[in-house]
Coordinates of C-alpha atoms in Angstrom, one line a residue:
M246 CA -151.8 -36.2 72.4
P247 CA -152.0 -33.6 69.7
S248 CA -154.2 -34.4 66.7
N249 CA -153.2 -31.4 64.6
S250 CA -150.0 -29.8 63.5
I251 CA -148.6 -27.1 65.7
N252 CA -145.7 -24.7 65.3
G253 CA -143.6 -26.0 68.1
S254 CA -140.1 -24.6 68.1
Q255 CA -137.3 -27.2 67.8
E256 CA -135.5 -25.5 70.6
R257 CA -138.4 -26.0 73.1
P258 CA -137.5 -28.2 76.0
Y259 CA -138.4 -31.9 76.3
Y260 CA -142.0 -32.4 77.2
D261 CA -142.3 -33.6 80.8
N262 CA -144.4 -36.4 82.1
R263 CA -146.7 -34.5 84.4
G264 CA -150.4 -33.9 83.7
Y265 CA -152.9 -32.2 86.0
Q266 CA -149.9 -31.3 88.2
P267 CA -149.8 -28.4 90.6
E268 CA -146.4 -26.7 90.9
H269 CA -145.6 -28.1 94.4
I270 CA -145.3 -31.7 93.1
N271 CA -141.9 -32.7 91.9
P272 CA -140.8 -29.9 89.6
Y273 CA -139.6 -31.3 86.3
T274 CA -135.9 -31.2 85.4
Y275 CA -135.1 -31.2 81.7
P276 CA -133.0 -34.2 80.4
V277 CA -129.4 -33.8 79.3
D278 CA -128.3 -31.5 76.6
R279 CA -129.3 -33.0 73.3
N280 CA -125.7 -33.0 72.0
L281 CA -124.5 -35.3 74.8
Y282 CA -124.2 -38.3 72.4
V283 CA -121.9 -38.1 69.4
A284 CA -124.0 -38.4 66.2
Y285 CA -123.7 -41.6 64.3
P286 CA -121.2 -41.4 61.4
P287 CA -122.5 -41.8 57.9
P288 CA -122.3 -45.4 56.6
T289 CA -119.1 -44.7 54.7
A290 CA -117.3 -42.9 57.5
Y291 CA -115.4 -44.6 60.2
P292 CA -114.1 -43.1 63.5
S293 CA -110.4 -42.8 64.1
S294 CA -108.8 -45.7 65.7
L295 CA -106.7 -43.3 67.9
P296 CA -108.1 -42.3 71.3
H297 CA -109.1 -38.6 71.2
Y298 CA -107.7 -37.9 74.7
I299 CA -104.0 -38.7 74.1
P300 CA -102.0 -35.6 75.0
R301 CA -100.4 -34.0 72.0
V302 CA -97.5 -31.5 71.9
S303 CA -98.0 -28.6 69.6
A304 CA -95.4 -28.0 66.9
N305 CA -95.0 -24.5 68.5
D306 CA -94.3 -25.8 72.0
C307 CA -90.8 -26.1 73.2
V308 CA -89.1 -29.4 72.4
P309 CA -85.6 -30.0 73.7
V310 CA -82.9 -30.1 71.0
A311 CA -79.7 -31.8 71.6
E312 CA -77.6 -29.4 69.5
D313 CA -78.8 -26.4 71.5
P314 CA -76.2 -25.8 74.2
K315 CA -78.2 -22.9 75.8
P316 CA -81.8 -23.9 76.2
G317 CA -84.1 -21.0 76.9
K318 CA -86.4 -20.8 79.9
C319 CA -89.0 -22.8 78.1
C320 CA -86.6 -25.6 77.6
S321 CA -85.0 -25.6 81.0
P322 CA -84.2 -29.0 82.7
K323 CA -87.2 -28.4 85.1
T324 CA -89.6 -27.8 82.2
R325 CA -88.2 -30.9 80.3
K326 CA -88.8 -33.0 83.4
I327 CA -92.4 -31.8 83.8
L328 CA -93.0 -32.4 80.1
C329 CA -91.6 -35.9 80.3
I330 CA -93.6 -36.8 83.4
T331 CA -96.8 -35.4 81.8
T332 CA -96.2 -37.3 78.6
A333 CA -95.4 -40.5 80.3
T334 CA -98.4 -40.2 82.6
G335 CA -100.6 -39.5 79.5
L336 CA -99.2 -42.5 77.7
L337 CA -99.8 -44.8 80.7
V338 CA -103.4 -43.6 81.1
A339 CA -104.0 -44.0 77.4
S340 CA -102.4 -47.5 77.4
A341 CA -104.6 -48.5 80.4
V342 CA -107.7 -47.3 78.6
V343 CA -106.8 -49.2 75.4
V344 CA -106.2 -52.4 77.4
A345 CA -109.5 -52.0 79.2
V346 CA -111.3 -51.4 75.9
L347 CA -109.7 -54.5 74.4
I348 CA -110.6 -56.6 77.4
W349 CA -114.2 -55.4 77.3
Y350 CA -114.3 -56.0 73.6
F351 CA -113.1 -59.6 73.7
V352 CA -115.1 -60.5 76.8
T353 CA -118.3 -59.2 75.2
K354 CA -117.5 -60.9 71.9
Y355 CA -116.9 -64.1 73.8
C356 CA -120.3 -63.8 75.5
L357 CA -121.9 -62.9 72.2
F358 CA -120.5 -65.9 70.3
N359 CA -119.7 -68.5 72.9
G360 CA -121.9 -67.7 75.9
I361 CA -125.2 -66.3 77.0
S362 CA -125.5 -63.0 78.9
C363 CA -126.7 -63.1 82.5
G364 CA -128.5 -59.8 82.1
L365 CA -127.8 -56.5 83.9
S366 CA -124.9 -58.0 85.8
G367 CA -122.8 -58.0 82.6
S368 CA -121.7 -61.6 83.3
C369 CA -122.1 -64.4 80.9
V370 CA -122.0 -68.2 81.1
S371 CA -121.2 -71.0 78.7
K372 CA -124.0 -72.2 76.5
T373 CA -123.5 -75.7 78.1
Q374 CA -124.1 -74.2 81.6
W375 CA -127.4 -72.4 80.7
C376 CA -130.2 -74.5 82.3
D377 CA -127.9 -77.2 83.4
G378 CA -129.4 -77.4 86.9
T379 CA -126.7 -75.3 88.6
P380 CA -127.0 -71.5 88.9
Q381 CA -123.9 -69.8 87.5
C382 CA -125.2 -66.2 86.9
P383 CA -125.0 -63.8 89.9
N384 CA -128.7 -63.8 90.3
G385 CA -129.4 -67.2 88.9
E386 CA -130.9 -66.0 85.6
D387 CA -129.4 -69.1 83.8
E388 CA -131.8 -71.4 85.7
K389 CA -134.8 -69.0 85.6
Q390 CA -135.1 -68.4 81.9
C391 CA -135.2 -72.0 80.5
V392 CA -138.5 -71.7 78.7
R393 CA -139.7 -68.9 76.5
L394 CA -142.4 -67.9 74.0
H395 CA -141.3 -67.2 70.4
G396 CA -143.0 -65.2 67.6
P397 CA -146.5 -63.9 67.1
Y398 CA -148.1 -67.4 67.5
F399 CA -146.6 -68.0 71.0
L400 CA -144.4 -71.0 70.1
L401 CA -143.2 -72.6 73.3
Q402 CA -139.4 -73.3 73.3
A403 CA -137.2 -74.9 76.0
Y404 CA -133.4 -74.6 76.2
S405 CA -131.2 -77.7 75.9
S406 CA -127.9 -77.4 77.7
K407 CA -126.7 -80.6 76.0
Y408 CA -127.5 -79.4 72.5
T409 CA -126.9 -75.7 73.4
G410 CA -130.0 -74.2 71.8
W411 CA -133.7 -73.5 72.0
K412 CA -136.0 -76.3 70.8
S413 CA -139.7 -76.4 70.2
V414 CA -141.7 -78.5 72.6
C415 CA -143.5 -81.5 71.0
M416 CA -147.3 -81.6 71.5
D417 CA -147.2 -85.3 72.2
D418 CA -148.2 -86.1 75.9
W419 CA -148.7 -82.4 76.5
N420 CA -151.6 -81.2 78.8
D421 CA -152.8 -78.1 80.6
N422 CA -150.9 -78.9 83.7
Y423 CA -147.6 -78.7 81.9
G424 CA -148.9 -75.5 80.3
K425 CA -149.5 -73.9 83.7
T426 CA -146.1 -75.0 84.9
A427 CA -144.5 -73.4 81.8
C428 CA -146.4 -70.2 82.4
G429 CA -145.3 -70.1 86.0
D430 CA -141.6 -70.6 84.9
I431 CA -141.9 -67.7 82.5
G432 CA -143.2 -65.4 85.2
Y433 CA -147.0 -65.5 84.9
S434 CA -149.4 -66.6 87.6
I435 CA -151.0 -69.9 86.9
D436 CA -154.3 -68.1 87.7
T437 CA -154.1 -66.3 84.3
Y438 CA -153.4 -69.4 82.3
Y439 CA -155.3 -69.2 79.0
T440 CA -154.8 -72.1 76.7
S441 CA -152.4 -74.6 75.0
G442 CA -152.7 -75.0 71.3
Q443 CA -150.6 -76.7 68.5
L444 CA -148.7 -75.6 65.5
A445 CA -147.2 -77.6 62.7
S446 CA -143.6 -78.5 63.3
G447 CA -142.5 -77.1 60.0
G448 CA -140.2 -80.0 59.2
S449 CA -138.0 -79.6 62.3
S450 CA -136.0 -82.6 63.4
E451 CA -135.0 -81.4 66.9
F452 CA -137.5 -81.2 69.7
M453 CA -138.0 -81.2 73.5
R454 CA -140.5 -83.9 74.6
V455 CA -142.3 -84.5 77.9
N456 CA -140.9 -87.2 80.2
K457 CA -144.2 -88.5 81.7
S458 CA -142.4 -90.2 84.5
S459 CA -140.7 -87.0 85.7
R460 CA -142.3 -85.0 88.6
N461 CA -140.1 -81.9 88.8
T462 CA -141.7 -78.6 89.6
E463 CA -140.0 -76.8 86.7
L464 CA -141.0 -77.6 83.2
Y465 CA -137.6 -77.8 81.6
R466 CA -136.6 -80.5 84.0
N467 CA -139.5 -82.6 82.7
L468 CA -138.3 -82.4 79.1
Y469 CA -135.7 -84.4 77.1
F470 CA -134.2 -83.9 73.7
S471 CA -135.6 -85.9 70.8
N472 CA -135.1 -86.2 67.1
S473 CA -138.7 -87.1 66.6
C474 CA -142.2 -85.8 67.3
P475 CA -144.7 -88.4 66.1
S476 CA -147.6 -85.9 65.9
N477 CA -145.5 -83.4 63.9
N478 CA -147.1 -80.7 66.1
V479 CA -145.5 -78.4 68.6
V480 CA -146.9 -76.4 71.5
S481 CA -148.4 -72.9 71.3
L482 CA -148.9 -71.5 74.7
R483 CA -151.0 -68.6 75.9
C484 CA -150.3 -67.7 79.5
I485 CA -152.8 -64.9 79.6
N486 CA -155.7 -63.7 77.3
C487 CA -154.0 -60.5 76.1
G488 CA -154.2 -58.1 73.2
A489 CA -158.0 -58.1 72.6
S490 CA -159.9 -54.9 71.9
A491 CA -163.5 -54.1 71.4
M492 CA -162.7 -52.0 68.3
P493 CA -161.6 -53.6 65.1
I494 CA -158.4 -52.4 63.4
S495 CA -160.4 -51.2 60.4
S496 CA -162.2 -48.6 62.5
R497 CA -159.0 -47.0 63.9
I498 CA -158.9 -43.3 63.0
V499 CA -155.6 -42.0 61.7
G500 CA -154.8 -38.5 63.0
G501 CA -156.2 -38.7 66.5
S502 CA -159.6 -39.1 68.1
V503 CA -161.4 -39.4 71.4
A504 CA -161.5 -43.1 72.5
S505 CA -164.6 -45.1 73.4
P506 CA -164.7 -47.5 76.4
G507 CA -163.0 -50.7 75.5
D508 CA -161.0 -49.4 72.6
W509 CA -157.7 -49.4 74.6
P510 CA -158.5 -51.6 77.6
W511 CA -154.9 -51.9 78.8
Q512 CA -154.6 -48.1 79.2
V513 CA -154.4 -46.9 82.8
S514 CA -154.2 -43.6 84.5
L515 CA -151.5 -43.3 87.3
Q516 CA -152.5 -40.7 89.8
V517 CA -151.1 -38.9 92.9
Q518 CA -153.5 -37.1 95.2
G519 CA -156.3 -37.4 92.6
L520 CA -154.1 -35.9 89.9
H521 CA -153.3 -37.7 86.6
L522 CA -149.5 -37.7 86.2
C523 CA -148.7 -40.6 83.9
G524 CA -150.1 -43.4 81.8
G525 CA -149.4 -47.1 82.0
S526 CA -150.2 -50.4 80.4
I527 CA -151.8 -53.5 82.0
I528 CA -149.8 -56.7 81.3
T529 CA -151.4 -58.9 84.0
P530 CA -154.0 -58.3 86.7
Y531 CA -151.2 -57.4 89.1
W532 CA -148.6 -55.7 86.9
I533 CA -148.5 -52.3 85.2
V534 CA -145.7 -51.1 82.8
T535 CA -144.9 -47.4 82.9
A536 CA -141.8 -45.1 82.5
A537 CA -139.1 -44.9 85.1
H538 CA -139.0 -41.1 84.9
C539 CA -142.6 -41.1 86.2
V540 CA -141.6 -42.6 89.5
E541 CA -138.2 -41.1 90.2
G542 CA -137.3 -38.7 93.0
S543 CA -140.1 -37.6 95.2
L544 CA -142.6 -39.8 93.4
S545 CA -140.8 -43.1 94.1
S546 CA -143.0 -44.2 97.0
P547 CA -145.7 -46.8 96.1
S548 CA -148.0 -45.4 98.7
Q549 CA -148.4 -42.2 96.7
W550 CA -149.9 -43.8 93.7
T551 CA -153.3 -45.0 92.7
V552 CA -154.1 -46.8 89.4
Y553 CA -157.3 -46.4 87.6
A554 CA -158.5 -48.6 84.7
G555 CA -161.5 -49.2 82.5
F556 CA -162.6 -45.6 81.8
V557 CA -162.0 -42.8 79.3
S558 CA -163.2 -39.6 81.0
Q559 CA -161.3 -38.1 84.0
T560 CA -164.7 -36.8 85.2
Q561 CA -166.1 -40.3 85.6
M562 CA -163.5 -42.2 87.6
P563 CA -164.0 -45.8 88.8
S564 CA -162.5 -47.2 92.0
G565 CA -158.7 -47.1 92.1
Y566 CA -156.1 -49.7 92.9
L567 CA -153.3 -49.2 95.4
V568 CA -149.7 -49.9 94.5
E569 CA -147.6 -52.4 96.5
K570 CA -144.2 -52.0 94.9
I571 CA -142.5 -50.0 92.2
F572 CA -139.6 -51.5 90.2
P573 CA -137.7 -49.0 88.1
R574 CA -135.0 -50.4 85.8
P575 CA -131.8 -50.3 87.8
D576 CA -129.8 -49.1 84.8
Y577 CA -132.3 -46.2 84.1
V578 CA -130.4 -42.9 83.5
S579 CA -132.4 -39.8 84.4
K580 CA -130.4 -37.4 82.3
T581 CA -130.6 -39.3 79.0
K582 CA -133.8 -41.3 79.7
N583 CA -131.9 -44.4 78.7
N584 CA -133.7 -47.6 79.9
D585 CA -136.8 -45.6 80.8
L586 CA -139.0 -48.3 82.1
A587 CA -140.6 -49.2 85.5
L588 CA -143.1 -51.8 86.8
M589 CA -145.8 -51.3 89.3
K590 CA -147.2 -54.2 91.3
L591 CA -150.7 -53.7 92.7
K592 CA -151.8 -54.7 96.1
T593 CA -154.9 -56.3 94.8
P594 CA -155.4 -57.7 91.2
L595 CA -157.4 -55.8 88.6
T596 CA -160.8 -57.3 87.8
L597 CA -160.5 -58.1 84.1
T598 CA -163.6 -57.2 82.0
D599 CA -164.4 -56.1 78.5
L600 CA -163.1 -52.6 79.5
V601 CA -160.0 -53.8 81.4
K602 CA -157.7 -56.2 79.6
P603 CA -153.9 -56.8 79.3
V604 CA -151.9 -56.0 76.2
C605 CA -149.5 -58.7 74.9
L606 CA -145.8 -58.4 75.7
P607 CA -143.7 -59.1 72.6
N608 CA -142.3 -62.6 72.3
Y609 CA -138.7 -63.5 71.5
G610 CA -137.9 -63.0 67.8
M611 CA -140.5 -60.3 67.2
M612 CA -138.8 -57.3 65.7
W613 CA -140.5 -54.1 64.8
E614 CA -139.4 -52.4 61.6
A615 CA -140.0 -48.9 60.3
P616 CA -142.4 -47.6 59.1
R617 CA -144.7 -50.0 60.9
P618 CA -148.0 -48.4 62.0
C619 CA -148.6 -48.1 65.7
W620 CA -151.0 -46.3 68.0
I621 CA -150.5 -44.1 71.1
S622 CA -153.0 -43.2 73.7
G623 CA -153.3 -41.1 76.8
W624 CA -154.8 -38.2 78.7
G625 CA -151.9 -35.9 77.8
A626 CA -152.1 -32.3 76.5
T627 CA -153.5 -31.8 73.1
K628 CA -150.9 -29.2 72.2
E629 CA -147.5 -28.1 73.4
G630 CA -147.9 -26.2 76.7
G631 CA -151.7 -26.9 76.7
Q632 CA -154.0 -28.4 79.2
A633 CA -154.2 -32.2 79.7
S634 CA -157.2 -33.9 78.0
I635 CA -160.2 -34.8 80.1
S636 CA -160.9 -37.7 77.6
L637 CA -158.7 -40.5 76.6
R638 CA -157.4 -39.8 73.1
A639 CA -155.5 -42.0 70.6
A640 CA -153.7 -41.5 67.4
S641 CA -151.8 -43.4 64.7
V642 CA -148.0 -43.0 64.4
N643 CA -145.4 -44.8 62.3
L644 CA -142.1 -46.2 63.6
I645 CA -139.0 -44.3 62.5
D646 CA -135.7 -46.1 62.1
S647 CA -133.0 -45.2 64.6
Y648 CA -130.6 -44.0 61.9
T649 CA -133.0 -41.4 60.7
C650 CA -133.9 -40.4 64.3
N651 CA -130.2 -40.0 65.1
Q652 CA -129.6 -37.5 62.3
G653 CA -128.3 -34.2 63.4
S654 CA -131.5 -32.4 62.3
V655 CA -133.6 -34.8 64.5
Y656 CA -132.1 -36.1 67.8
N657 CA -128.4 -35.9 66.9
G658 CA -127.3 -39.3 68.2
A659 CA -129.4 -39.3 71.4
I660 CA -131.4 -42.4 70.4
T661 CA -130.0 -45.5 72.1
P662 CA -131.0 -49.2 71.5
S663 CA -133.3 -48.9 74.5
M664 CA -135.4 -46.3 72.6
I665 CA -137.8 -46.3 69.7
C666 CA -138.8 -43.3 67.7
A667 CA -142.4 -43.0 66.4
G668 CA -144.4 -40.2 64.8
Y669 CA -143.8 -38.0 61.8
L670 CA -140.9 -35.9 60.9
A671 CA -143.3 -33.2 59.7
G672 CA -144.8 -33.0 63.2
L673 CA -148.6 -33.2 63.1
I674 CA -149.2 -36.0 65.7
D675 CA -147.3 -36.8 68.8
S676 CA -147.4 -37.6 72.5
C677 CA -147.2 -34.7 74.9
Q678 CA -147.2 -33.8 78.6
G679 CA -149.2 -36.3 80.7
D680 CA -148.8 -39.1 78.1
S681 CA -145.5 -40.5 79.6
G682 CA -145.5 -44.1 80.6
G683 CA -148.5 -44.9 78.4
P684 CA -148.5 -47.4 75.6
L685 CA -147.2 -47.5 72.1
V686 CA -148.9 -50.6 70.5
T687 CA -149.1 -52.3 67.2
Y688 CA -151.5 -54.9 65.6
M689 CA -150.2 -58.2 64.4
S690 CA -151.8 -61.7 64.1
S691 CA -155.1 -60.4 65.3
L692 CA -153.6 -59.2 68.6
W693 CA -152.3 -55.9 70.1
W694 CA -148.7 -55.9 71.2
L695 CA -146.8 -53.5 73.5
V696 CA -144.0 -51.9 71.4
G697 CA -143.0 -49.1 73.7
D698 CA -143.7 -46.9 76.7
T699 CA -143.9 -43.1 76.2
S700 CA -140.6 -41.6 77.3
W701 CA -139.6 -38.2 76.0
G702 CA -139.5 -35.7 73.1
T703 CA -138.6 -32.1 72.3
G704 CA -141.8 -30.1 72.4
C705 CA -145.0 -31.7 71.1
A706 CA -145.6 -32.5 67.4
A707 CA -142.7 -30.3 66.4
R708 CA -141.0 -30.7 63.1
N709 CA -138.2 -33.3 63.1
K710 CA -138.9 -34.0 66.8
P711 CA -141.0 -37.3 66.9
G712 CA -141.9 -39.0 70.1
V713 CA -139.3 -41.3 71.8
Y714 CA -140.5 -44.5 73.6
G715 CA -138.8 -47.2 75.7
N716 CA -138.1 -50.3 73.7
I717 CA -140.2 -53.0 75.3
T718 CA -138.6 -55.8 73.3
L719 CA -135.3 -55.1 75.0
F720 CA -136.9 -55.1 78.4
V721 CA -139.1 -58.3 78.3
D722 CA -136.6 -60.6 80.0
W723 CA -136.2 -58.2 82.8
I724 CA -139.9 -57.8 83.2
Y725 CA -140.4 -61.6 83.5
L726 CA -137.6 -61.8 86.0
Q727 CA -139.3 -59.2 88.2
M728 CA -142.6 -61.1 87.9
Q729 CA -140.9 -64.3 88.9
A730 CA -139.2 -62.9 91.9
N731 CA -142.2 -60.9 93.2
R732 CA -145.2 -63.2 92.8

C-alpha cells in the first residue's frame, strides 16, 4: 500500500498476493504475458470481417496453369493434390468456425433481447419462464433469483413472469416477516435482517403487492401484479446493517495513511500458519470476499486458513476464525486473472461490533464511473519489493475507465469486463504485495460499498500501471447464489 511515488519499472513483474510469506509456501507464478489480449481498436477502426487464420497461397507459390504442358516439380500432380487437399481442409475448418461464431452470436443475441441468462452455464430462458414456478435453468437459477435490491436506497423488486419485468413492491400490507422472507430469498440469513423502510413510488403504475391469504415460503409466490398502490410507497429493504464506519468521509486522508480501529471495519487478514497472505472483506458474519488467486493451488484447502478481524496492527492479533469452505469462481483463469474472486465461509460467525462490520454489496443498477474516488486498504508492502506493513494502511484512488486502461502504454488490452482499474497513471499510490483480495470501496448515500477486490498489477505504483481489481458488480448474482446454496 504505497503512499509515495516510486520509480518502479514498467517491465517489472505483476505484484503477487503474498505478504509475510516464507519461500516454502506456494511460490508465485507470474500471470500471462501482458500482450495475450489484442488491444482494443480506436473508436474509428474496425477489425476485418475475414478470419485471420484462413490459409493463403502466396503469389510466389506454384499455382497450376492449364496452358503449361510441362509442369515443373513444384507443380507436379502430387503437389497439386496436396495443395487442393490442404486448401479444402482449410476452407472447411474456416467455414465451421464461421458457422460456430454465427450460432454463438445469434444465440447470445437472442438471450440478450428475448431471454434471461442462467448464469455461468451459458444457457438462457424465456422471460415468461423466469420465476414461473418451474426451474428451467440447469441449476435452477430462474427460480432462485426472483427478488432483488435495486439502487443505493435498497429498493425491493420482484420479477413478474406474466408481465416479463421487475416491479417495485408496494408497501401496503408489508411487514417484517415478509422482509425476512425476502432477505432469505436473496441469500442472506434472516438472523441479519435489519429493517424495512419505504420510498415514494415516483409515479409508477405497475407494482407487485402482497397477497395476505398466501402462505408460500418464497416471497415472490406471495405477490401479485397490480396497477395500483394506495399508499404510493414502495419497500426499501435492508437485509444487513452494512457500510457503516467510525470515521466520517470528510476525515479520509488522500495519499495514504495508517488506519485507526473502526475506520475500515470490513477489512480482514487472511493468514496461513500465522502469516498474513491476503486481505478480504466481510459481507455477512459468515462470509468473506477475497481473490481467487489467493486460494489457488496449494492454498485451496479451507483448513489452512484463519481469518482475523477488528484490528489494525499485526502485533496485536485478536482470536481468529476458522474457514469451513472456500468457493473460487469456477470461471477464474489463473493466467489472466479473469474473474478473480472467491468466497470463504467461516465455521462460526464473526461477532459484529463497532470494529467488525460488513461492507455493502452493490445493488442491481449501481454502476461506477471513472474518475469516481475510492479507497483501498491492506497490510501490503509500502513499496515495490519492500516488506509488508505491520499496520493497516489505506489510501484514496480514482477509478480509471477500461478504455484508458487498455491502451497500449497501460495494460494493452488485458482488462476484461470482470476487472476494474483504479489508481493514478502517474503512479504515486497503489496496492502492492500482500494487499490482494482486500477491498476497493466507495462512499455513496452515506454508506460504503464494495466496488472491487484487489487482484493484480505490474509492479507497485509504477507509471501507467494502476492497480487492477475484480469487478464486484459483475459477481453479485453469483455471490448470492453461493450464499443461498450454502447456508
